[in-house]
Amino acid sequence: MSRRWWGALVSVVVTTLSVVTMSSLGAGVLLDLTRDDSALPCDRVPGTPEPFEGNRHIPYEGAPHEPYRTVPPTSGPHSPRVVVPGIYRDPVPEELQVHVLEHGHVLVQYAPDVSADDVRALERLGRRHPRDTVVAPYPALGHGIGLTGWQRLHRLDTFDEQAVEEFIARVAGRYDHGWQDGATDCLRS
């Protein structure tokens, strides 16, 4: 190829990348994907703030400990082991759930009454956020969908894609061993 053709090819590639990048940035601003959710005030974070129940390690899953105050749990005693974000077809033990939350991840769990179509939709959302989300069944819910982050709980009676997406986007990464009572200000209001 001649220099002229190489120059034209480079020009096309640079222009294309610029348009794609600008479109992505524009879409990010338009969709409010560029925000820093770690600084959001509590009233702008989805879900209900929950009291701090401790963060001590127990020797193994199922070891005796004080009961969790919420279903699903949002803080408290937990296993020293942790599961990685992903899609699980079996329930995640509560002591592992809490450790997942302590690492800043979000749990998206569903009761047996959630339809197979809605489970597939939840799993699709989990795959959309592979570093932030654990999706799993949780029979103890009894009904609907439970979304949890450290000291944060949001229960849904039915699948609501926008609510799940917003919870994941705004709650994931807000906590990662950074504080022990991050819901205090929210609970005082």
CSV table of C-alpha atoms in Angstrom, one decimal:
chain,number,residue,atom,x,y,z
A,1,MET,CA,0.0,0.0,0.0
A,2,SER,CA,1.2,3.5,-0.7
A,3,ARG,CA,1.6,6.2,1.9
A,4,ARG,CA,-1.4,7.9,0.6
A,5,TRP,CA,-3.6,4.9,1.3
A,6,TRP,CA,-2.1,4.3,4.7
A,7,GLY,CA,-2.8,8.0,5.6
A,8,ALA,CA,-6.4,7.7,4.5
A,9,LEU,CA,-6.8,4.4,6.5
A,10,VAL,CA,-5.4,6.0,9.6
A,11,SER,CA,-7.6,9.0,9.2
A,12,VAL,CA,-10.7,6.8,8.9
A,13,VAL,CA,-9.8,4.7,11.9
A,14,VAL,CA,-9.1,7.8,14.1
A,15,THR,CA,-12.3,9.5,13.0
A,16,THR,CA,-14.3,6.3,13.7
A,17,LEU,CA,-12.7,5.9,17.1
A,18,SER,CA,-13.4,9.6,17.9
A,19,VAL,CA,-17.1,9.3,16.9
A,20,VAL,CA,-17.5,6.1,18.9
A,21,THR,CA,-15.7,7.6,22.0
A,22,MET,CA,-17.7,10.8,21.8
A,23,SER,CA,-21.0,8.9,21.3
A,24,SER,CA,-20.1,6.7,24.3
A,25,LEU,CA,-19.3,9.7,26.5
A,26,GLY,CA,-22.5,11.5,25.4
A,27,ALA,CA,-24.5,8.4,26.1
A,28,GLY,CA,-22.8,8.1,29.5
A,29,VAL,CA,-23.7,11.7,30.4
A,30,LEU,CA,-27.2,11.3,28.9
A,31,LEU,CA,-27.8,8.1,30.9
A,32,ASP,CA,-26.1,9.6,34.0
A,33,LEU,CA,-23.5,6.8,34.0
A,34,THR,CA,-20.6,9.1,34.8
A,35,ARG,CA,-21.8,9.9,38.3
A,36,ASP,CA,-19.9,9.1,41.5
A,37,ASP,CA,-22.5,7.2,43.5
A,38,SER,CA,-20.2,6.7,46.5
A,39,ALA,CA,-20.9,10.4,47.4
A,40,LEU,CA,-24.7,10.2,47.0
A,41,PRO,CA,-26.6,11.2,50.1
A,42,CYS,CA,-28.5,8.4,51.7
A,43,ASP,CA,-31.9,9.6,50.5
A,44,ARG,CA,-30.8,9.2,46.9
A,45,VAL,CA,-29.6,5.6,47.3
A,46,PRO,CA,-32.3,3.0,46.5
A,47,GLY,CA,-33.4,0.7,49.3
A,48,THR,CA,-33.8,1.1,53.0
A,49,PRO,CA,-30.8,1.8,55.3
A,50,GLU,CA,-30.3,-1.0,57.9
A,51,PRO,CA,-28.5,-0.9,61.3
A,52,PHE,CA,-25.0,-2.1,61.6
A,53,GLU,CA,-24.9,-5.7,63.0
A,54,GLY,CA,-21.2,-6.1,63.2
A,55,ASN,CA,-18.6,-7.4,60.8
A,56,ARG,CA,-16.8,-10.2,62.7
A,57,HIS,CA,-15.7,-13.4,61.1
A,58,ILE,CA,-17.0,-16.7,62.3
A,59,PRO,CA,-15.0,-19.9,61.9
A,60,TYR,CA,-17.3,-21.5,59.2
A,61,GLU,CA,-20.7,-21.3,57.5
A,62,GLY,CA,-23.3,-22.4,59.9
A,63,ALA,CA,-21.3,-21.7,63.0
A,64,PRO,CA,-23.5,-20.4,65.8
A,65,HIS,CA,-23.9,-16.6,65.9
A,66,GLU,CA,-26.6,-14.1,66.7
A,67,PRO,CA,-29.5,-14.1,64.2
A,68,TYR,CA,-29.6,-11.5,61.4
A,69,ARG,CA,-32.2,-8.8,61.8
A,70,THR,CA,-33.1,-8.6,58.1
A,71,VAL,CA,-34.0,-11.1,55.4
A,72,PRO,CA,-31.7,-11.2,53.5
A,73,PRO,CA,-29.0,-10.1,55.9
A,74,THR,CA,-27.2,-6.7,55.2
A,75,SER,CA,-24.3,-6.9,57.7
A,76,GLY,CA,-23.2,-9.0,60.7
A,77,PRO,CA,-21.2,-12.1,61.4
A,78,HIS,CA,-19.8,-13.8,58.3
A,79,SER,CA,-17.6,-16.5,56.9
A,80,PRO,CA,-13.9,-15.7,56.3
A,81,ARG,CA,-14.5,-17.2,52.8
A,82,VAL,CA,-16.1,-15.3,50.0
A,83,VAL,CA,-17.9,-16.2,46.8
A,84,VAL,CA,-17.0,-14.4,43.6
A,85,PRO,CA,-19.7,-12.3,41.8
A,86,GLY,CA,-21.6,-14.4,39.3
A,87,ILE,CA,-24.8,-16.4,38.6
A,88,TYR,CA,-25.5,-19.2,41.1
A,89,ARG,CA,-28.2,-21.8,40.8
A,90,ASP,CA,-28.1,-22.8,44.4
A,91,PRO,CA,-28.7,-20.6,47.4
A,92,VAL,CA,-25.7,-18.8,48.9
A,93,PRO,CA,-25.3,-19.4,52.6
A,94,GLU,CA,-26.1,-16.2,54.6
A,95,GLU,CA,-22.7,-16.1,56.1
A,96,LEU,CA,-21.2,-15.9,52.6
A,97,GLN,CA,-23.8,-13.4,51.5
A,98,VAL,CA,-22.7,-11.0,54.2
A,99,HIS,CA,-19.0,-11.4,53.2
A,100,VAL,CA,-20.0,-10.6,49.6
A,101,LEU,CA,-21.6,-7.4,50.8
A,102,GLU,CA,-18.6,-6.5,52.8
A,103,HIS,CA,-16.6,-6.4,49.6
A,104,GLY,CA,-18.9,-3.9,48.1
A,105,HIS,CA,-20.9,-6.3,45.9
A,106,VAL,CA,-24.7,-6.5,45.5
A,107,LEU,CA,-26.8,-9.5,46.0
A,108,VAL,CA,-29.8,-10.1,43.7
A,109,GLN,CA,-31.8,-12.9,45.2
A,110,TYR,CA,-35.2,-14.4,44.3
A,111,ALA,CA,-37.8,-16.5,46.1
A,112,PRO,CA,-39.3,-19.7,44.6
A,113,ASP,CA,-42.4,-17.8,43.4
A,114,VAL,CA,-40.4,-15.8,40.9
A,115,SER,CA,-41.1,-17.0,37.3
A,116,ALA,CA,-38.4,-18.6,35.2
A,117,ASP,CA,-38.6,-15.7,32.7
A,118,ASP,CA,-37.9,-13.2,35.6
A,119,VAL,CA,-35.0,-15.3,36.8
A,120,ARG,CA,-33.5,-15.3,33.3
A,121,ALA,CA,-34.0,-11.5,33.3
A,122,LEU,CA,-32.2,-11.2,36.7
A,123,GLU,CA,-29.4,-13.4,35.5
A,124,ARG,CA,-29.1,-11.2,32.4
A,125,LEU,CA,-28.7,-8.1,34.6
A,126,GLY,CA,-26.1,-10.0,36.7
A,127,ARG,CA,-24.1,-10.7,33.6
A,128,ARG,CA,-24.4,-7.0,32.7
A,129,HIS,CA,-22.6,-6.3,36.0
A,130,PRO,CA,-20.2,-9.2,36.3
A,131,ARG,CA,-17.8,-7.6,38.8
A,132,ASP,CA,-20.5,-6.3,41.1
A,133,THR,CA,-23.3,-8.7,41.4
A,134,VAL,CA,-24.2,-12.1,42.8
A,135,VAL,CA,-27.5,-13.5,41.5
A,136,ALA,CA,-28.9,-16.6,43.3
A,137,PRO,CA,-32.1,-18.2,44.6
A,138,TYR,CA,-33.0,-17.5,48.2
A,139,PRO,CA,-36.0,-19.6,49.5
A,140,ALA,CA,-36.0,-17.7,52.9
A,141,LEU,CA,-37.3,-14.7,51.1
A,142,GLY,CA,-40.7,-16.4,50.8
A,143,HIS,CA,-41.8,-14.0,48.1
A,144,GLY,CA,-40.4,-11.8,45.4
A,145,ILE,CA,-36.9,-10.4,45.0
A,146,GLY,CA,-34.4,-9.1,47.5
A,147,LEU,CA,-31.7,-6.7,46.6
A,148,THR,CA,-28.9,-6.1,49.2
A,149,GLY,CA,-25.8,-4.1,49.7
A,150,TRP,CA,-23.9,-3.5,52.9
A,151,GLN,CA,-26.5,-2.0,55.3
A,152,ARG,CA,-28.9,-1.6,52.4
A,153,LEU,CA,-32.1,-3.6,51.6
A,154,HIS,CA,-34.7,-3.3,48.8
A,155,ARG,CA,-37.5,-5.8,48.5
A,156,LEU,CA,-39.6,-6.1,45.3
A,157,ASP,CA,-42.8,-8.0,45.0
A,158,THR,CA,-42.4,-8.4,41.3
A,159,PHE,CA,-39.5,-8.0,38.8
A,160,ASP,CA,-38.8,-4.4,37.9
A,161,GLU,CA,-35.8,-4.1,35.6
A,162,GLN,CA,-35.3,-0.4,36.2
A,163,ALA,CA,-35.3,-0.8,40.0
A,164,VAL,CA,-32.9,-3.7,39.9
A,165,GLU,CA,-30.6,-1.9,37.5
A,166,GLU,CA,-30.7,1.3,39.6
A,167,PHE,CA,-29.9,-0.6,42.8
A,168,ILE,CA,-26.9,-2.3,41.3
A,169,ALA,CA,-25.6,0.9,39.7
A,170,ARG,CA,-26.0,3.0,42.8
A,171,VAL,CA,-25.2,0.5,45.6
A,172,ALA,CA,-22.3,-1.6,44.2
A,173,GLY,CA,-19.0,-0.4,45.3
A,174,ARG,CA,-20.3,2.1,47.9
A,175,TYR,CA,-18.8,0.0,50.7
A,176,ASP,CA,-15.6,-2.0,50.8
A,177,HIS,CA,-14.4,-2.3,54.4
A,178,GLY,CA,-14.4,1.5,54.5
A,179,TRP,CA,-16.7,2.2,57.4
A,180,GLN,CA,-18.6,0.3,60.1
A,181,ASP,CA,-21.8,2.3,60.4
A,182,GLY,CA,-22.5,3.9,57.1
A,183,ALA,CA,-26.2,3.9,57.5
A,184,THR,CA,-26.2,6.0,60.7
A,185,ASP,CA,-27.0,9.3,59.1
A,186,CYS,CA,-29.7,7.7,57.0
A,187,LEU,CA,-31.3,6.1,60.1
A,188,ARG,CA,-31.4,9.4,62.0
A,189,SER,CA,-33.5,11.1,59.4
